[in-house]
Coordinates of C-alpha atoms in Angstrom, one line a residue:
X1110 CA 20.3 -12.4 45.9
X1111 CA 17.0 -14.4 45.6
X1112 CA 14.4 -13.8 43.4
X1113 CA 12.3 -12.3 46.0
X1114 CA 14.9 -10.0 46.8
X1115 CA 15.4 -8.4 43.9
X1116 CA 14.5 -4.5 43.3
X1117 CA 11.1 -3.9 41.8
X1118 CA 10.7 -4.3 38.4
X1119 CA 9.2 -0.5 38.1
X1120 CA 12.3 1.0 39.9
X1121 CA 14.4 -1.1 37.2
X1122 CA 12.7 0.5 34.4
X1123 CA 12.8 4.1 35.8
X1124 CA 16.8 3.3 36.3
X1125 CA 16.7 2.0 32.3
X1126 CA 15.5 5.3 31.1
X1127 CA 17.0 7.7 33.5
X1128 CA 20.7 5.8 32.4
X1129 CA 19.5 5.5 28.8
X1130 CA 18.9 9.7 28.8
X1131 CA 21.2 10.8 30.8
X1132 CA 18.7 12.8 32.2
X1133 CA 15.9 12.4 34.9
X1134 CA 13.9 14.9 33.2
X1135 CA 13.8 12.8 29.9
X1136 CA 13.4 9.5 31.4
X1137 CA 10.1 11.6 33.3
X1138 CA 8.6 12.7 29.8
X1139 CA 9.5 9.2 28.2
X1140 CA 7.4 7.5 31.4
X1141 CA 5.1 10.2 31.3
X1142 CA 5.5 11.0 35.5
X1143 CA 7.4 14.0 37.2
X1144 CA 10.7 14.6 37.8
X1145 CA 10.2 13.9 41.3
X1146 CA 8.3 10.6 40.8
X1147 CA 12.0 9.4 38.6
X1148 CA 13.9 11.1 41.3
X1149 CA 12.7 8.8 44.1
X1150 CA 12.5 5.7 42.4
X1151 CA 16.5 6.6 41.5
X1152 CA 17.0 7.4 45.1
X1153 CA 15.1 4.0 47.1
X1154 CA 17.0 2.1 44.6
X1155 CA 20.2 3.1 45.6
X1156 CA 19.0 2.7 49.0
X1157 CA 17.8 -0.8 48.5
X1158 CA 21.2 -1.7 47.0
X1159 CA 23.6 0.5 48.7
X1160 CA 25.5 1.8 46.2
X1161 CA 25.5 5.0 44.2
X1162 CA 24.3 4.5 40.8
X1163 CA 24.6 8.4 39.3
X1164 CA 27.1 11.0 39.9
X1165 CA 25.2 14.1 40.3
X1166 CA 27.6 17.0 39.3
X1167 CA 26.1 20.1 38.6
X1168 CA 22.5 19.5 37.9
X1169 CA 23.5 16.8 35.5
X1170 CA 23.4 13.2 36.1
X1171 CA 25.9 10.6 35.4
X1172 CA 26.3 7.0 35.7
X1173 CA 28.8 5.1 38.5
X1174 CA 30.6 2.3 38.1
X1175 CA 28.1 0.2 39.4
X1176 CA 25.3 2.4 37.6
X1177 CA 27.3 1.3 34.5
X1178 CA 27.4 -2.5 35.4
X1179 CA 23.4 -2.6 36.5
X1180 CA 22.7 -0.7 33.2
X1181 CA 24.5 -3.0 31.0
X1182 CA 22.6 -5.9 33.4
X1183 CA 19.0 -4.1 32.3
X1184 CA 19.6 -3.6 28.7
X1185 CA 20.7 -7.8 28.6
X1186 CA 17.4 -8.1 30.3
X1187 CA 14.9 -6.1 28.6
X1188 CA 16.0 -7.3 25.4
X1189 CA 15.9 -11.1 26.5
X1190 CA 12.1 -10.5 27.7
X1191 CA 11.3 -8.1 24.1
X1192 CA 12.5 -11.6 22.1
X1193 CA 11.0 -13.5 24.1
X1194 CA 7.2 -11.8 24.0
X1195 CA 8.1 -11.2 20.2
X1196 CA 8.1 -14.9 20.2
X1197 CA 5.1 -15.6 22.5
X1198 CA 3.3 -13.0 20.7
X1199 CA 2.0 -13.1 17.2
X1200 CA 3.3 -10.4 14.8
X1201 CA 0.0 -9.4 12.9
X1202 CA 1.7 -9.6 8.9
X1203 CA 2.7 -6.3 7.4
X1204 CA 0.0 -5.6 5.0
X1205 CA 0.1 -6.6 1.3
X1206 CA 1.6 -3.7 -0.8
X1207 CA 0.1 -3.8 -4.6
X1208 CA 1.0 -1.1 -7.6
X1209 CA -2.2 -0.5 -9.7
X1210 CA -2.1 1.9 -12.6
X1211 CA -3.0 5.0 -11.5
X1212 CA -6.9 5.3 -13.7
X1213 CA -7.5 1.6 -13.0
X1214 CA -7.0 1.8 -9.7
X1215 CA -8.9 5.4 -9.1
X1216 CA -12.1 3.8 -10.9
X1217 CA -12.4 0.0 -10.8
X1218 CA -10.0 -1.5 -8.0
X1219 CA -11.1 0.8 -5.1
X1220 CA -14.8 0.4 -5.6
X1221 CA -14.2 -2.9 -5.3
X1222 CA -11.8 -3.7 -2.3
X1223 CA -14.4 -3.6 0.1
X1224 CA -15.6 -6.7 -1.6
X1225 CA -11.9 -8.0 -0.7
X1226 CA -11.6 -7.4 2.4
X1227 CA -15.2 -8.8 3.3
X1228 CA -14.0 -12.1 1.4
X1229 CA -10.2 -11.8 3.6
X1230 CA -10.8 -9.2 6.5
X1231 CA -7.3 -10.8 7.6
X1232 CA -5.7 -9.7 4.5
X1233 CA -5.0 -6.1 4.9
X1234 CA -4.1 -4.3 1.1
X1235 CA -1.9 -1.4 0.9
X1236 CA -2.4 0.2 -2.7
X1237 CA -0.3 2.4 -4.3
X1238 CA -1.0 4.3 -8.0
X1239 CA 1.9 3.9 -10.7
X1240 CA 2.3 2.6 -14.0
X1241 CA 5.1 1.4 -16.6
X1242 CA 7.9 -0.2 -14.9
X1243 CA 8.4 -1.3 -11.1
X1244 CA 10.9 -2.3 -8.9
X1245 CA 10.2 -4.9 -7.1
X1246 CA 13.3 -6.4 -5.3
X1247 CA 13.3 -3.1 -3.0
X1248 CA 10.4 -4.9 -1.1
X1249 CA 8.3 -1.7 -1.4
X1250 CA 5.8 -3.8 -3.7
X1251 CA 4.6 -7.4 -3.6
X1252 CA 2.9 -7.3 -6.4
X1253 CA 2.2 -4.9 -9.4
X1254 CA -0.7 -4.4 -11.6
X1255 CA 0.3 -3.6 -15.2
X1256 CA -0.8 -3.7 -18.4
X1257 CA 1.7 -5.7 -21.3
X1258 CA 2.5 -2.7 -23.4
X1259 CA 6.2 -2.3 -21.5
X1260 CA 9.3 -4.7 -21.2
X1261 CA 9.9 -6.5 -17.1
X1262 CA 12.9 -8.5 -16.1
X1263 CA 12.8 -11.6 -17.5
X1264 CA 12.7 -13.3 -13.8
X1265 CA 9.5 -11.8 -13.1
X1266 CA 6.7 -14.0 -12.4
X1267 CA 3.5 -13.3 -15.0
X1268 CA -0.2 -13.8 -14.6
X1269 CA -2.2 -12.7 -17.4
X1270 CA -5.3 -11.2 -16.1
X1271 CA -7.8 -10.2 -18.5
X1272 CA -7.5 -8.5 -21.8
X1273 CA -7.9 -5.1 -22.8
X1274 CA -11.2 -3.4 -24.5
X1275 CA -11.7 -0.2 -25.4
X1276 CA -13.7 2.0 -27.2
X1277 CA -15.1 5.7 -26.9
X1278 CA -17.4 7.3 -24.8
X1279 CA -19.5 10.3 -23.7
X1280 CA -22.0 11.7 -22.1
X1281 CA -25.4 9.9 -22.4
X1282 CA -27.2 13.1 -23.4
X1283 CA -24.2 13.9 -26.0
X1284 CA -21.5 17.1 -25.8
X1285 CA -19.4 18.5 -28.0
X1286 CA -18.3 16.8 -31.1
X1287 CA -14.7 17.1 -30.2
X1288 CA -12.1 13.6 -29.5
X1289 CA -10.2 13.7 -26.2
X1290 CA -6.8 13.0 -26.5
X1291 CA -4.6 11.7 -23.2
X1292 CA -0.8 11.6 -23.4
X1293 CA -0.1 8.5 -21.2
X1294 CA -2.0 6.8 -23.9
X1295 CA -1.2 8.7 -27.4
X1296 CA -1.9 5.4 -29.2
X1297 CA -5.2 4.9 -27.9
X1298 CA -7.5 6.6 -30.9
X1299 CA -5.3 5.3 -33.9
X1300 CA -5.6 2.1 -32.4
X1301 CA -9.2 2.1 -32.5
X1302 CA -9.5 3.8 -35.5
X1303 CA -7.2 0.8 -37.3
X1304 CA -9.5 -1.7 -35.5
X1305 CA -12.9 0.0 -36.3
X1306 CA -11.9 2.0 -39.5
X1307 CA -16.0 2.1 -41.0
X1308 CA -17.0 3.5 -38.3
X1309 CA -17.6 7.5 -38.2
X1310 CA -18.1 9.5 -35.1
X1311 CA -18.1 12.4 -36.7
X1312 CA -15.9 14.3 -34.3
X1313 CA -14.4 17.2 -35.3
X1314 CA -12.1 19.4 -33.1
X1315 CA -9.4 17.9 -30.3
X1316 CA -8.7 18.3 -27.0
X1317 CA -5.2 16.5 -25.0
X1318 CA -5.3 16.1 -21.1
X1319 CA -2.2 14.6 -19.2
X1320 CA -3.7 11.5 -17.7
X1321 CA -6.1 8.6 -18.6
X1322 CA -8.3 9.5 -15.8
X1323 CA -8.7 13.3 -17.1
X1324 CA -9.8 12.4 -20.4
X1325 CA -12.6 10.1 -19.1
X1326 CA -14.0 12.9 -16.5
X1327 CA -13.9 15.5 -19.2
X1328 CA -16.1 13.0 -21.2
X1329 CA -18.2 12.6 -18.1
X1330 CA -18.5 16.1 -17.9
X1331 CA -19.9 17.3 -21.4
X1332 CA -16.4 18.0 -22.7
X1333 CA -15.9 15.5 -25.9
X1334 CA -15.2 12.1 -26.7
X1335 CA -12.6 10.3 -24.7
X1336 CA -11.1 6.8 -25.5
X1337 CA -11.6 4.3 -22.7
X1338 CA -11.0 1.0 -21.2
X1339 CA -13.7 -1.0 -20.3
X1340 CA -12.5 -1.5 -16.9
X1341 CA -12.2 2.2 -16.4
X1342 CA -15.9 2.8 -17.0
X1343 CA -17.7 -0.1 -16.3
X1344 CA -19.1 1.7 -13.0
X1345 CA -20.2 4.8 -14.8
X1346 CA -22.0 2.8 -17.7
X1347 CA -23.6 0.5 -14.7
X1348 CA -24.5 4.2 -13.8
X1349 CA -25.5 5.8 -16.9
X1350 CA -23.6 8.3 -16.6
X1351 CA -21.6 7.4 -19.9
X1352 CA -22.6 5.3 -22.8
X1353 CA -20.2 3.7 -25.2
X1354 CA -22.2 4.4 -28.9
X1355 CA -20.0 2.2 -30.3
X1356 CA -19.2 -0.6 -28.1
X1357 CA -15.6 -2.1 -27.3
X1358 CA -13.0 -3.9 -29.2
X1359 CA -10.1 -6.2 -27.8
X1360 CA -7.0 -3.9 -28.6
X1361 CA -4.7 -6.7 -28.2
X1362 CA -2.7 -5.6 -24.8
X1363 CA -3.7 -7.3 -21.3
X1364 CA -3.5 -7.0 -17.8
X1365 CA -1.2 -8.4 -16.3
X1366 CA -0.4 -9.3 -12.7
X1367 CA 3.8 -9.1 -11.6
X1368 CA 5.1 -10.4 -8.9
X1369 CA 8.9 -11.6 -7.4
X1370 CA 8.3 -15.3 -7.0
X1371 CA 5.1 -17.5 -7.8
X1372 CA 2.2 -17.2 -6.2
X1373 CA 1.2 -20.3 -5.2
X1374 CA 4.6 -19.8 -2.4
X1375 CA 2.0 -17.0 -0.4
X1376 CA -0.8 -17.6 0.6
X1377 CA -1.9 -13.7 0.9
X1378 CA -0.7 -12.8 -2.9
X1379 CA -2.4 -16.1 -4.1
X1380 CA -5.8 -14.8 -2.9
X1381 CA -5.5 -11.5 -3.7
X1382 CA -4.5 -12.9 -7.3
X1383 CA -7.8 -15.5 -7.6
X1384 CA -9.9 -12.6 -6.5
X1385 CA -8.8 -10.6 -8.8
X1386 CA -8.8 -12.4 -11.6
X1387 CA -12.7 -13.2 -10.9
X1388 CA -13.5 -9.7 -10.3
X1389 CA -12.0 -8.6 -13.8
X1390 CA -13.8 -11.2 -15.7
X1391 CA -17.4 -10.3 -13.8
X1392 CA -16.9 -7.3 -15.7
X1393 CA -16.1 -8.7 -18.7
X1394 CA -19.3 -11.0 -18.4
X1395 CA -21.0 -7.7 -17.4
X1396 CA -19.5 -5.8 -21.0
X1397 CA -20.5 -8.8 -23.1
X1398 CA -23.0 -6.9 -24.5
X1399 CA -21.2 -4.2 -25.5
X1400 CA -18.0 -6.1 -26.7
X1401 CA -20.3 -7.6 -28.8
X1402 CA -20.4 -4.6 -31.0
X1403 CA -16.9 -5.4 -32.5

């Protein structure tokens, strides 16, 4: 049989389905057409190549020999021409997964992606919110924004990023005189208090939320004192919507940026890693004045 002689493609690709199913009915929802439409396509088929290609046996369909033999012929077929258009067709890359910790990502990274994706638009960034340790030989992350206060595997690839500052805030117009406690950083307030031990906020009561993130919206809110990281406020000092009476102080951790194999090997992590990097010391050089304090 010539080229030219051959069935059309569309009658092919009804028989695919209907063969694939077992069913006209399915391979009519799958192509989105009636049952009748498959029905005749099934049926000129035949006619075109003079052979029964389904059994029909009590409403239900089945395949003949030869249905069997042209079946096996389409699936060869259809997945010659998939490899081949996979191959002719650029795959657009799967996007770039990165862990944040959960309070750094809520209130500094997100406001600032935009900025990424301006800078890349061909670099699309899938974030997701976790701390502490990270797995990343499932594949599920490419790279993992941490800060140093936990042990990785000693194969892990290590960019320091920026160090940490902290220091207290609160609302501008003031609140109650109480310190904010957060469990996912129980050291946060002794450490301060070791770093700046003359200085007296004259805080009285206590109050202990679960996250980071709660502690510095209670503060926002009128609630107490809370014990951030620069990073985690900058916006809402840019804002005035918390002040920092004391200023911030290096509490010797940093950021840190994890990833399976250096950088430099992809081109994708590599820029998400320079931006990065620049973004986290513009607000440093923003906080200078306040670090100053220390």
């Amino acid at each position: 049989m010539n080229f030219v002689d051959l069935p059309p493609l569309n009658a092919l690709r009804v028989f695919e389905a209907a063969a694939r199913h077992g069913s006209f009915v399915q391979a009519a929802t799958e192509l989105c057409v009636t049952h009748g439409a498959v029905s005749r396509q099934i049926r000129l088929l035949e006619e075109r190549l003079g052979v029964a290609l389904f059994v029909r046996r009590n409403r239900a369909v089945f395949l003949s020999r030869e249905g069997e033999r042209l079946f096996a012929a389409c699936g060869e077929a259809l997945g010659t021409l998939q490899r081949a258009l996979h191959e002719l067709v650029p795959q657009p890359a799967p996007p770039l997964a990165v862990s944040c910790e959960p309070t750094l990502a809520m209130r500094w990274l997100i406001p600032r992606l935009p900025r990424f994706h301006a800078r890349h638009p061909d670099i699309e960034v899938h974030l997701s919110a976790a701390g502490g340790a990270v797995a990343l030989e499932t594949g599920h992350v490419a790279l993992a924004i941490r800060r140093d206060d936990f042990a990785w595997p000693a194969h892990y690839c290590v960019q320091r990023l920026a160090a940490e500052y902290v220091g207290p805030v609160q609302r501008p117009a003031g609140g109650a005189a109480v310190r904010l406690h957060t469990r996912t950083r129980a050291q946060a307030w002794p450490t301060w208090l070791r770093l700046r031990p003359t200085l007296d906020l004259a805080l009285s009561g206590e109050r202990e939320f679960e996250h980071f993130y709660l502690s510095v919206q209670a503060a926002t809110a009128g609630l107490g004192v809370a014990m951030a990281s620069l990073f985690m406020v900058a916006d809402d000092l840019a804002a005035q919507t918390l002040a920092a009476p004391a200023g911030f102080v290096a509490d010797g951790s940093h950021y840190v940026l994890l990833s399976l194999q250096p950088l430099v090997l992809d081109e994708r992590q590599q820029a998400f890693a320079d931006w990065l990097a620049m973004e986290l010391q513009q607000t440093l050089q923003q906080g200078a004045v306040l670090m100053a304090a220390e």
